[in-house]
Amino acid sequence: MKTLIFDTMRIHKIILCTFLIAATVQVASAQHQLVIDTQKPIADIAPTMWGVFFEDINFAADGGIYAELVKNRSFEFHNPLMGWKVKGLSVDKGELLIINQKENEEINPRFVRATLSTENEIQGLENEGFRGMGIKQNENYKFYIMLRSLEPNVKVKVEIIGNEDQIVGSNIINATLSQQWNEYTTTIKANRTIEKAKLRVLFEGQGIIDIDMVSLFPEKTWKNRPKGLRADLVELLNGLNPGFVRFPGGCIVEGYTLDERYQWKKTVGPIENRVLIKSRWMDEFRHRAAPDYFQSYGVGFYEYFLLSEDLGAEPLPILNCGMACQYNSKEVASMDDLQPYIDDALDLIEFANGSTQTKWGKLRAEMGHPNAFNLKYIGIGNEQWGPQYIERYKEFHRVLKEKHPEIEIISAAGPTTDERNTYLWNELKKLDADIVDEHYYKPPQWFLENATRYDSFDRNGPKVFAGEYASHVNTDNKAPEARNNWLAALTEAAFMTGLERNADVVIMTAYAPLFAHKEAWQWNPDMIWFNNLEAMPTPNYMVQQAFSLNKGDKALPITENGIALTGQDSLYASSTIDSKNNQLLIKLVNVSSNSKSIKINTKGSKVDPNSQIVIETLSGQLDTFNQVGSKNNFSKQQQKVEYNKGVPQLEIEKHSLTIVKIQLK
Ligand code: AHR
């Protein structure tokens, strides 16, 4: 009988590592005799098994991973001056105008025209950033601005301003301005750390000056790329060693209406030409409305491909399939109008993999990447359901399989595990679909009960992509990170043993959503929380990391009395082997409030008598969570014990995920 975790909702003290070798251990309860059959692998673990899903929600892109500090840098928000304060110039007198340039309407419709006068004491603009700008002491910040002026002698002064209006750093642009649009740049060194700084751009002189693309980036970005990504956030992704990166969402792929769908072609090429669009998360949830949530596409498809490459992960783009969000407008493209959507998929494959002689391959090369990105997977639709999806999916499938049989297609399976999901599985099996993307945001108990979900799945059908999941706990704690507590993470760990045991059908998995800005989130729980200065991994992150860094390449059966551990006596287990190093990688999850005594028999192989057994434990009180700006409450406890020729035995803590690494001879 399965023991439920909820007897443990009381507050518990963390019991520190109590793993001991048999000779020294006092066994507390009936001992579990586990057998790992090393000669009977049950599955190959796909290199893509543990990945990440980058979704532009919670300010994950603009204000998040994209290191740009200026909000509304090109005045394209619905309110062109949102995020800006005009300094000294009279809007009423027309000293500051938002010009809508007709000839450029499609790409960069707006810019600011300022009429400067020597009579103004101060004249310029101030930007508030994304809930402020995170500025770090002694670091350099690169300022960029596009200007055009008939007056060559206008001086531009740039200041980073602190909470009390103090100057944190400043510099001037020393250039003669030209009558054509030109980018000007300068570097500012910050003299202190400020979480909510502002940027002031001041002009001295007189005459008309046109202003656009006002930008401030830290010099230190991921891989120090100019105008690049926020290094600390990408470091955390890197720490997961993800097998793939799914991008760019989520519901943003679908859009509230088709007009508001994500169109990758609008996100590539020079950044000043990328047409901004409102984020659907701006007003999806009234209680978390964010009127300043737009997609500047500073991080676009090229940047997502590059990020995937940097992380050594397979890129996994998801495209709109001719359907807007079915929770919202329910709009679909008529079947007669589907071709442009299919062309987007074909052109994307050309952009990623095509030769530099092709239209889209050439653009990739111009953007700095002549080599192909080696795209292998493409997702068609996000959380679509119903016959209207199947009808459209069929067309994509037919064309893509004919023109690009080398690409595997990910298809949707609805938003959750209900009758829509069952219907789609049946239909997609008939269509011989490659990989089906399942989503489940469910209570902790569901994750415990569904550790067996894939045990009975059809081994001859499409493969499974567990594309979005998270254990959703309810808590009275008001901190946004509180739903990312250890109870959530532990139940996910239990479920993940089921994913690993079924690695012959489950080939890709991802927690969701990935990132959340502490002051600008719409959805929780999320895997990584951040503010303008720091990021904090959640226990859920640490669980993902534990599985991903101990992936192995073959799943081995781990059983008790010939039966897999799927909750008996509150225990869950899975096991893999890293064949190259001949190392067993065992995951044990104890969801009960008692420690458990375990003996591990390695059938078919001997343990290396000179080796050490490595035991890593993650545990905590069930309601403990991490908060940005505070200390990390979770740490992996590692213990190494000599094997000494005994059968490995250990005491595993209550409420814990334990990774045991055993070296075979
Ligand atoms: O991850 C948050 C949202 O959940 C995603 O955008 C969508 O795919 C799902 O409904």
XYZ file of C-alpha atoms and ligand atoms in Angstrom:
675
model
C 0.000 0.000 0.000
C 1.270 3.466 -0.834
C 2.001 5.748 2.083
C 0.889 9.279 1.468
C 3.191 12.151 2.025
C 0.681 14.288 3.829
C 1.228 12.794 7.250
C 4.379 14.843 6.975
C 2.889 18.279 6.533
C 4.001 19.023 10.078
C 7.251 20.880 10.419
C 10.231 18.575 10.541
C 13.824 19.165 11.276
C 16.202 18.293 8.483
C 18.019 15.151 9.435
C 21.520 15.432 8.135
C 23.051 12.648 6.139
C 22.772 9.352 7.920
C 24.021 6.971 5.293
C 26.224 4.303 6.682
C 27.783 1.115 5.514
C 26.229 -2.061 6.944
C 28.967 -2.752 9.408
C 28.228 0.426 11.293
C 24.561 0.973 10.763
C 21.732 0.354 13.178
C 18.762 -0.538 11.001
C 15.736 1.514 12.043
C 12.947 -0.229 10.154
C 12.377 -3.280 7.969
C 15.093 -3.329 5.408
C 14.264 -3.016 1.718
C 16.187 -5.436 -0.448
C 16.614 -3.786 -3.845
C 18.022 -5.576 -6.836
C 19.513 -3.851 -9.861
C 19.852 -6.212 -12.773
C 22.921 -4.814 -14.481
C 22.679 -7.233 -17.392
C 19.106 -6.428 -18.390
C 18.905 -2.797 -19.511
C 15.319 -1.761 -20.081
C 15.946 1.329 -22.209
C 18.492 3.628 -23.727
C 18.356 7.027 -22.087
C 17.932 9.608 -24.830
C 20.534 12.396 -24.679
C 17.516 14.726 -24.740
C 15.947 13.149 -21.646
C 16.243 16.133 -19.266
C 15.890 19.491 -20.995
C 14.626 22.993 -20.395
C 11.623 24.851 -21.677
C 12.407 28.521 -22.136
C 9.127 30.350 -22.116
C 8.712 34.105 -22.365
C 6.442 34.463 -19.354
C 7.119 36.237 -16.017
C 9.514 38.673 -17.811
C 11.773 35.764 -18.696
C 12.990 37.391 -21.928
C 12.778 41.215 -21.784
C 13.615 42.158 -18.199
C 15.059 38.681 -17.699
C 17.517 36.654 -19.719
C 17.915 39.469 -22.263
C 20.407 41.764 -20.545
C 18.911 44.953 -22.026
C 18.183 47.334 -19.135
C 16.098 49.912 -21.000
C 12.385 49.256 -21.230
C 10.620 50.435 -24.380
C 13.943 51.354 -25.959
C 12.464 52.240 -29.335
C 9.220 53.876 -28.174
C 7.091 51.137 -29.759
C 4.958 50.258 -26.715
C 1.251 51.045 -27.147
C 1.946 54.107 -25.033
C 5.147 55.322 -26.715
C 6.509 56.945 -23.580
C 5.723 54.107 -21.192
C 8.762 53.646 -18.973
C 10.100 57.092 -19.884
C 10.027 60.460 -18.141
C 10.600 63.559 -20.198
C 13.125 65.889 -18.572
C 12.926 69.620 -19.216
C 11.383 69.422 -22.691
C 7.832 70.627 -23.090
C 5.639 68.051 -24.766
C 2.835 70.626 -24.871
C 4.998 73.021 -26.862
C 6.055 70.225 -29.175
C 9.631 70.154 -27.925
C 9.279 66.403 -27.766
C 7.331 64.534 -30.392
C 6.770 60.878 -31.089
C 7.124 60.640 -34.834
C 5.388 57.819 -36.632
C 7.393 57.345 -39.772
C 5.151 56.016 -42.470
C 7.834 54.701 -44.756
C 9.162 52.480 -42.006
C 5.834 51.494 -40.544
C 6.410 47.787 -40.904
C 9.747 47.624 -39.203
C 10.535 50.515 -36.901
C 7.620 52.878 -36.955
C 8.449 55.303 -34.156
C 11.194 57.554 -32.916
C 11.460 60.625 -30.690
C 12.119 64.076 -32.123
C 13.418 66.603 -29.616
C 13.739 70.279 -30.325
C 16.544 71.471 -28.121
C 17.096 74.955 -26.903
C 19.885 76.556 -24.932
C 17.213 78.074 -22.722
C 16.348 74.714 -21.196
C 18.394 73.988 -18.119
C 18.026 70.296 -18.591
C 16.614 68.421 -21.584
C 16.364 64.757 -22.126
C 14.728 61.488 -21.167
C 14.837 59.135 -18.206
C 14.110 55.421 -18.370
C 12.911 53.375 -15.387
C 14.036 49.965 -16.626
C 12.209 46.736 -15.928
C 11.155 47.351 -12.316
C 14.373 49.386 -12.136
C 17.771 48.519 -13.548
C 20.165 46.197 -11.741
C 23.567 47.901 -11.659
C 26.671 46.400 -10.063
C 29.540 48.277 -8.519
C 32.725 48.468 -10.612
C 31.086 46.922 -13.632
C 30.947 48.564 -17.025
C 27.721 49.302 -18.827
C 27.530 49.861 -22.562
C 25.192 52.573 -23.679
C 23.934 52.670 -27.270
C 21.690 55.175 -28.981
C 20.597 55.827 -32.557
C 20.628 59.490 -33.449
C 20.110 61.719 -36.429
C 20.561 65.458 -36.372
C 21.056 68.437 -38.565
C 23.005 69.924 -35.681
C 26.364 68.233 -35.526
C 27.282 69.803 -32.236
C 24.686 68.419 -29.874
C 26.354 66.873 -26.847
C 24.896 63.719 -25.298
C 25.414 63.019 -21.635
C 24.403 59.677 -20.141
C 23.915 59.037 -16.436
C 22.989 56.051 -14.362
C 20.958 57.338 -11.429
C 20.474 55.711 -8.035
C 17.502 55.602 -5.653
C 18.121 59.072 -4.262
C 18.921 60.603 -7.601
C 22.626 60.180 -6.985
C 24.843 59.648 -10.013
C 26.122 56.088 -10.058
C 28.091 56.567 -13.249
C 28.117 58.824 -16.262
C 29.808 59.538 -19.558
C 29.366 61.587 -22.686
C 29.146 60.734 -26.331
C 31.995 62.402 -28.055
C 30.960 62.398 -31.650
C 29.814 64.699 -34.361
C 26.267 63.682 -35.130
C 25.343 62.961 -38.695
C 22.211 63.699 -40.683
C 21.725 59.961 -41.230
C 20.692 57.507 -38.536
C 23.798 56.265 -36.783
C 24.479 54.287 -33.660
C 26.582 56.023 -30.994
C 27.974 54.357 -27.941
C 29.779 55.009 -24.702
C 30.735 53.044 -21.591
C 29.740 53.882 -18.039
C 31.407 52.457 -14.970
C 29.162 52.093 -11.933
C 30.472 53.281 -8.587
C 27.980 51.296 -6.510
C 25.447 48.485 -6.642
C 21.825 49.507 -7.091
C 18.845 47.205 -7.635
C 16.565 49.844 -9.053
C 18.636 52.354 -10.939
C 17.453 54.576 -13.807
C 19.067 55.844 -16.958
C 19.131 59.492 -17.881
C 20.022 60.710 -21.374
C 20.579 64.449 -21.501
C 21.234 66.680 -24.467
C 23.119 69.962 -24.566
C 22.833 72.352 -27.480
C 20.046 73.451 -29.731
C 18.200 72.288 -32.784
C 16.369 69.149 -33.770
C 17.607 65.721 -32.817
C 15.969 62.360 -33.629
C 16.358 59.591 -31.076
C 15.745 55.845 -31.284
C 16.964 52.489 -29.890
C 18.188 53.766 -26.532
C 19.933 50.874 -24.920
C 22.002 49.955 -21.866
C 23.629 46.566 -21.388
C 26.122 45.227 -18.883
C 29.471 44.665 -20.538
C 29.665 41.309 -18.773
C 27.059 39.199 -20.472
C 26.935 35.457 -21.133
C 30.134 34.776 -23.098
C 30.678 38.551 -23.055
C 28.650 38.971 -26.211
C 27.740 42.621 -26.843
C 24.009 43.186 -26.313
C 23.847 39.636 -25.049
C 22.182 37.564 -22.357
C 22.265 37.940 -18.574
C 25.199 35.805 -17.502
C 23.928 34.638 -14.090
C 20.677 33.354 -15.567
C 22.354 31.476 -18.394
C 24.880 30.043 -15.902
C 21.988 28.468 -14.062
C 20.718 26.913 -17.274
C 24.201 25.691 -18.010
C 24.269 24.110 -14.548
C 21.420 21.865 -15.635
C 23.353 20.502 -18.620
C 20.081 20.370 -20.536
C 19.600 17.922 -23.387
C 17.419 20.368 -25.298
C 16.026 23.875 -25.154
C 12.391 24.214 -26.135
C 11.484 27.800 -27.108
C 9.914 30.408 -27.192
C 6.730 29.262 -25.247
C 3.980 28.234 -24.454
C 0.868 30.158 -25.040
C 2.822 33.004 -26.675
C 3.309 30.733 -29.700
C -0.455 30.577 -30.100
C -1.343 34.179 -29.284
C -4.689 35.381 -27.965
C -5.577 35.871 -31.629
C -3.670 34.667 -34.663
C -2.428 38.206 -35.278
C -0.750 38.071 -31.877
C 0.928 34.735 -32.476
C 4.695 34.360 -32.334
C 6.136 34.710 -35.837
C 9.786 33.752 -35.871
C 10.577 35.667 -39.052
C 9.831 38.895 -37.208
C 12.435 38.002 -34.575
C 15.528 37.659 -36.769
C 17.768 40.144 -38.566
C 18.930 43.509 -37.144
C 17.351 44.112 -33.735
C 16.154 47.603 -34.640
C 14.008 46.064 -37.380
C 12.325 43.460 -35.191
C 8.711 44.463 -34.780
C 7.695 44.470 -31.146
C 4.462 42.824 -30.076
C 2.456 42.818 -26.868
C 2.954 39.792 -24.669
C -0.195 37.781 -24.143
C 0.853 37.606 -20.464
C 0.326 41.374 -20.250
C -3.327 40.893 -19.375
C -3.969 37.153 -19.275
C -4.320 37.128 -15.495
C -6.053 40.191 -14.088
C -4.533 39.748 -10.654
C -1.059 39.842 -12.200
C -1.582 42.325 -15.024
C 1.607 43.786 -16.500
C 0.732 46.601 -18.924
C 4.419 47.006 -19.739
C 4.929 43.403 -20.875
C 5.967 43.396 -24.548
C 8.182 41.190 -26.661
C 10.941 43.312 -28.159
C 12.374 40.163 -29.758
C 15.854 41.251 -28.718
C 15.998 37.553 -27.927
C 14.650 36.018 -31.096
C 15.030 32.703 -32.846
C 18.678 33.274 -33.769
C 19.509 33.945 -30.109
C 17.557 30.875 -29.003
C 19.465 28.692 -31.467
C 22.727 30.188 -30.242
C 21.769 29.618 -26.615
C 20.946 25.985 -27.344
C 24.294 25.568 -29.055
C 26.129 27.229 -26.152
C 24.480 24.833 -23.729
C 25.245 21.795 -25.887
C 21.497 21.226 -26.128
C 19.263 20.336 -29.071
C 17.237 23.336 -30.234
C 13.515 22.646 -30.126
C 11.463 25.465 -31.643
C 7.676 25.357 -31.385
C 5.644 26.971 -34.167
C 2.086 28.075 -34.513
C 0.004 25.499 -36.387
C -2.683 27.894 -37.635
C -4.526 28.006 -34.310
C -4.716 30.733 -31.688
C -5.116 29.835 -28.022
C -8.207 27.692 -27.564
C -8.742 29.086 -24.077
C -8.923 32.581 -25.603
C -10.062 33.533 -29.092
C -10.243 29.958 -30.417
C -9.399 31.437 -33.812
C -8.077 29.095 -36.500
C -6.619 29.723 -39.929
C -8.882 28.220 -42.560
C -7.412 25.162 -44.232
C -7.073 27.221 -47.418
C -4.909 29.703 -45.541
C -2.607 27.217 -43.873
C 0.249 27.407 -46.391
C 1.997 30.457 -44.852
C 2.139 28.601 -41.536
C 3.631 25.539 -43.208
C 6.061 27.789 -45.077
C 7.167 29.195 -41.737
C 8.151 25.679 -40.698
C 9.953 24.936 -43.969
C 11.747 28.277 -43.906
C 12.753 27.752 -40.309
C 14.437 24.489 -41.234
C 16.250 26.398 -43.975
C 17.211 29.136 -41.506
C 18.628 26.567 -39.083
C 20.149 24.028 -41.447
C 20.155 25.441 -44.974
C 23.257 26.329 -46.939
C 24.379 29.933 -46.905
C 23.292 30.111 -50.551
C 19.644 29.804 -49.553
C 17.553 32.824 -48.569
C 17.209 31.918 -44.902
C 20.592 30.212 -44.561
C 22.144 33.402 -45.895
C 20.418 35.441 -43.208
C 21.739 33.061 -40.547
C 25.255 33.584 -41.929
C 24.792 37.358 -42.013
C 23.755 37.234 -38.392
C 27.051 35.541 -37.581
C 26.504 31.800 -37.878
C 27.438 30.375 -41.286
C 27.447 26.850 -39.882
C 24.126 25.096 -39.606
C 22.468 24.844 -36.215
C 21.740 21.189 -36.883
C 18.044 21.356 -36.093
C 16.541 17.887 -35.542
C 13.165 18.611 -33.955
C 10.321 20.973 -34.651
C 7.140 21.418 -32.634
C 3.843 22.037 -34.396
C 1.355 23.731 -32.089
C 1.542 24.200 -28.338
C -1.385 22.893 -26.308
C -3.853 22.403 -29.116
C -6.696 19.953 -28.989
C -9.642 18.590 -30.945
C -10.178 17.505 -34.551
C -9.299 21.038 -35.683
C -5.751 20.389 -34.505
C -5.503 16.975 -36.113
C -6.778 18.377 -39.407
C -4.045 21.023 -39.424
C -1.328 18.840 -37.959
C -1.899 16.320 -40.775
C -0.972 18.924 -43.367
C 2.234 19.883 -41.583
C 3.071 16.216 -41.114
C 2.492 15.410 -44.775
C 4.626 18.273 -46.102
C 7.401 18.060 -43.516
C 7.802 14.303 -43.850
C 7.976 14.660 -47.628
C 10.484 17.520 -47.666
C 12.373 16.921 -44.433
C 12.149 13.305 -43.326
C 15.242 13.942 -41.202
C 13.293 16.246 -38.845
C 11.266 14.740 -36.014
C 7.961 16.455 -35.353
C 6.595 17.170 -31.897
C 2.816 17.243 -31.814
C 0.490 18.625 -29.163
C -1.579 16.567 -26.727
C -3.781 19.257 -25.236
C -3.272 21.180 -22.023
C -3.634 18.308 -19.569
C -4.306 14.607 -19.105
C -8.010 14.460 -19.864
C -10.263 13.174 -22.633
C -8.731 15.709 -25.062
C -5.375 14.097 -24.428
C -6.801 10.579 -24.926
C -8.441 11.624 -28.194
C -5.213 13.131 -29.503
C -3.109 10.134 -28.547
C -5.466 7.862 -30.497
C -5.408 10.108 -33.543
C -1.683 10.763 -33.427
C -0.944 7.052 -33.217
C -2.952 6.533 -36.399
C -0.872 9.237 -38.059
C 2.356 7.614 -36.961
C 3.398 10.805 -35.152
C 6.969 10.967 -33.874
C 6.797 12.599 -30.450
C 3.777 13.787 -28.455
C 4.035 16.728 -26.049
C 2.104 16.190 -22.789
C 1.565 18.856 -20.134
C 0.570 18.419 -16.513
C 0.342 21.049 -13.821
C -1.138 18.984 -11.007
C -1.241 18.671 -7.226
C 1.596 16.812 -5.460
C -0.523 13.701 -4.937
C -1.010 13.372 -8.694
C 2.740 13.164 -9.177
C 3.000 10.371 -6.626
C 0.128 8.453 -8.149
C 1.423 8.926 -11.665
C 4.930 7.623 -11.174
C 3.513 4.611 -13.028
C 1.875 6.672 -15.778
C 4.120 5.415 -18.548
C 4.577 1.818 -17.317
C 1.665 0.683 -19.460
C 2.186 2.998 -22.435
C 2.252 1.504 -25.915
C 5.880 0.723 -26.737
C 5.169 0.894 -30.473
C 3.445 4.263 -30.566
C 4.845 7.793 -30.674
C 7.458 8.758 -28.104
C 6.560 10.996 -25.170
C 7.753 14.524 -24.546
C 6.750 15.433 -20.976
C 6.973 19.000 -22.159
C 5.546 21.044 -19.285
C 5.031 19.861 -15.763
C 5.179 21.094 -12.209
C 3.755 19.976 -8.898
C 1.335 22.693 -7.812
C 1.009 23.016 -4.057
C -1.365 25.361 -2.329
C 0.030 27.354 0.515
C -1.013 30.300 2.640
C 2.457 31.753 2.400
C 2.253 34.911 0.315
C 5.837 34.888 -0.986
C 5.671 34.178 -4.729
C 8.357 31.513 -4.409
C 6.425 29.643 -1.695
C 4.809 27.259 -4.159
C 8.292 26.070 -5.058
C 8.650 24.302 -1.756
C 10.278 20.989 -0.982
C 6.950 19.157 -1.078
C 6.561 20.170 -4.728
C 10.125 19.263 -5.597
C 10.051 15.938 -3.776
C 6.866 14.783 -5.467
C 8.349 15.771 -8.824
C 11.398 13.666 -7.975
C 9.163 10.666 -7.236
C 7.437 11.158 -10.591
C 10.743 11.548 -12.401
C 11.806 8.054 -11.331
C 8.830 6.920 -13.425
C 10.015 8.991 -16.376
C 13.458 7.454 -16.129
C 12.162 3.897 -15.742
C 10.196 4.447 -18.942
C 12.996 6.027 -20.929
C 12.169 3.744 -23.842
C 9.012 5.802 -24.433
C 9.785 9.060 -22.633
C 12.600 10.759 -24.492
C 12.264 14.418 -23.490
C 11.071 16.125 -20.340
C 10.977 19.686 -19.003
C 9.769 21.454 -15.889
C 7.704 24.601 -16.558
C 7.819 27.528 -16.464
C 11.533 28.150 -16.237
C 12.063 31.751 -15.090
C 10.198 34.352 -13.060
C 11.056 37.927 -12.149
C 10.136 38.330 -8.488
C 8.324 41.613 -9.146
C 6.932 40.927 -12.583
C 5.666 37.355 -12.578
C 2.306 36.126 -13.831
C 2.528 32.414 -13.038
C 3.947 30.423 -10.161
C 5.597 28.022 -9.339
C 8.641 28.519 -11.578
C 12.035 26.881 -11.636
C 14.319 29.912 -11.253
C 13.392 33.163 -9.530
C 15.373 36.333 -10.038
C 15.409 40.049 -9.357
C 17.458 42.694 -11.140
C 20.670 41.651 -9.420
C 20.464 38.015 -8.425
C 18.907 34.691 -9.269
C 17.922 31.873 -6.946
C 17.441 28.243 -7.896
C 14.439 26.529 -6.334
C 14.491 23.029 -4.840
C 12.708 22.018 -8.048
C 15.785 23.214 -9.959
C 17.979 21.121 -7.701
C 15.885 18.021 -8.329
C 16.046 18.580 -12.091
C 19.779 19.040 -11.817
C 20.222 15.867 -9.769
C 18.550 13.783 -12.466
C 20.180 15.564 -15.375
C 23.728 15.409 -14.037
C 23.269 11.729 -13.224
C 21.619 10.755 -16.473
C 23.514 7.666 -17.546
C 22.856 6.129 -20.922
C 20.833 2.992 -20.099
C 17.992 2.453 -17.669
C 18.333 -0.650 -15.511
C 15.544 -2.357 -13.598
C 15.613 -1.653 -9.880
C 13.111 -3.829 -8.060
C 12.066 -5.276 -4.755
C 10.719 -8.818 -4.986
C 10.766 -8.380 -8.760
C 8.541 -5.268 -8.669
C 9.580 -1.684 -9.471
C 9.438 0.771 -6.565
C 6.546 3.077 -7.379
C 5.420 4.153 -3.938
C 5.469 0.946 -1.844
C 6.298 2.012 1.698
C 6.570 5.568 0.288
C 9.618 4.698 -1.795
C 10.269 5.410 -5.452
C 13.378 4.349 -7.334
C 15.027 4.293 -10.728
C 18.456 3.346 -11.872
C 20.690 3.963 -14.857
C 24.205 3.104 -15.819
C 26.853 5.329 -17.292
C 28.310 2.605 -19.526
C 31.472 4.499 -20.375
C 32.460 4.759 -16.731
C 30.691 1.568 -15.648
C 28.955 3.483 -12.895
C 25.492 2.857 -11.524
C 23.422 5.977 -10.905
C 20.553 5.189 -8.557
C 17.777 7.604 -7.630
C 15.860 6.868 -4.434
C 12.961 9.017 -3.299
C 11.537 8.647 0.189
C 8.333 10.642 0.619
C 7.518 9.369 4.089
C 8.300 11.020 7.390
C 10.497 8.114 8.437
C 13.931 7.194 7.227
C 14.233 3.914 5.315
C 16.821 1.226 5.410
C 17.920 -0.067 2.036
C 20.214 -2.758 0.764
C 21.324 -2.658 -2.857
C 22.223 -5.865 -4.669
C 23.889 -5.502 -8.028
C 22.860 -8.576 -9.955
C 25.127 -9.600 -12.817
C 28.048 -7.311 -11.898
C 30.395 -6.914 -9.016
C 31.057 -3.641 -7.261
C 34.634 -2.431 -7.634
C 36.111 -3.416 -4.238
C 38.470 -0.454 -4.270
C 35.816 2.084 -4.989
C 33.918 4.545 -2.906
C 30.166 4.749 -2.955
C 29.013 8.299 -3.454
C 25.764 9.272 -1.791
C 24.184 12.642 -2.479
C 21.107 13.750 -0.627
C 18.640 16.551 -1.076
C 16.129 16.935 1.718
C 14.277 19.533 3.677
C 11.147 20.466 5.505
C 8.226 20.108 3.175
C 7.201 23.741 3.384
C 10.705 25.177 2.982
C 11.484 27.204 -0.112
C 14.097 29.604 -1.386
C 13.694 33.326 -1.863
C 15.608 35.634 -4.114
C 17.977 37.757 -2.087
C 18.123 35.289 0.829
C 20.306 32.284 1.467
C 19.770 29.011 -0.341
C 17.988 26.704 2.126
C 18.893 23.592 0.206
C 22.249 22.071 -0.325
C 23.288 18.739 -1.680
C 24.874 16.712 1.123
C 27.563 14.460 -0.231
C 29.088 11.497 1.483
C 31.686 9.062 0.198
C 32.044 5.690 1.828
C 34.497 2.883 1.140
C 32.808 -0.090 -0.437
C 34.769 -2.596 1.605
C 33.236 -5.607 -0.144
C 29.920 -5.518 1.703
C 26.550 -5.240 0.039
C 25.873 -1.498 -0.115
C 23.376 -0.620 2.571
C 22.110 2.753 3.502
C 19.675 4.603 5.594
C 17.819 7.127 3.492
C 16.406 10.187 5.106
C 12.758 11.025 5.405
C 11.511 13.363 2.660
C 14.589 12.996 0.552
C 15.956 12.431 -2.905
C 19.115 10.357 -2.721
C 21.474 9.712 -5.594
C 23.749 6.732 -5.059
C 26.711 6.213 -7.375
C 28.245 2.768 -7.360
C 31.361 1.882 -9.337
C 31.161 -1.517 -10.985
C 34.182 -3.683 -11.602
O 3.861 27.460 -18.650
C 2.764 28.298 -18.596
C 1.738 27.965 -19.654
O 1.168 26.741 -19.348
C 2.274 27.751 -21.040
O 2.387 28.924 -21.751
C 1.250 26.871 -21.670
O 1.800 26.029 -22.635
C 0.644 26.148 -20.505
O -0.719 26.300 -20.470
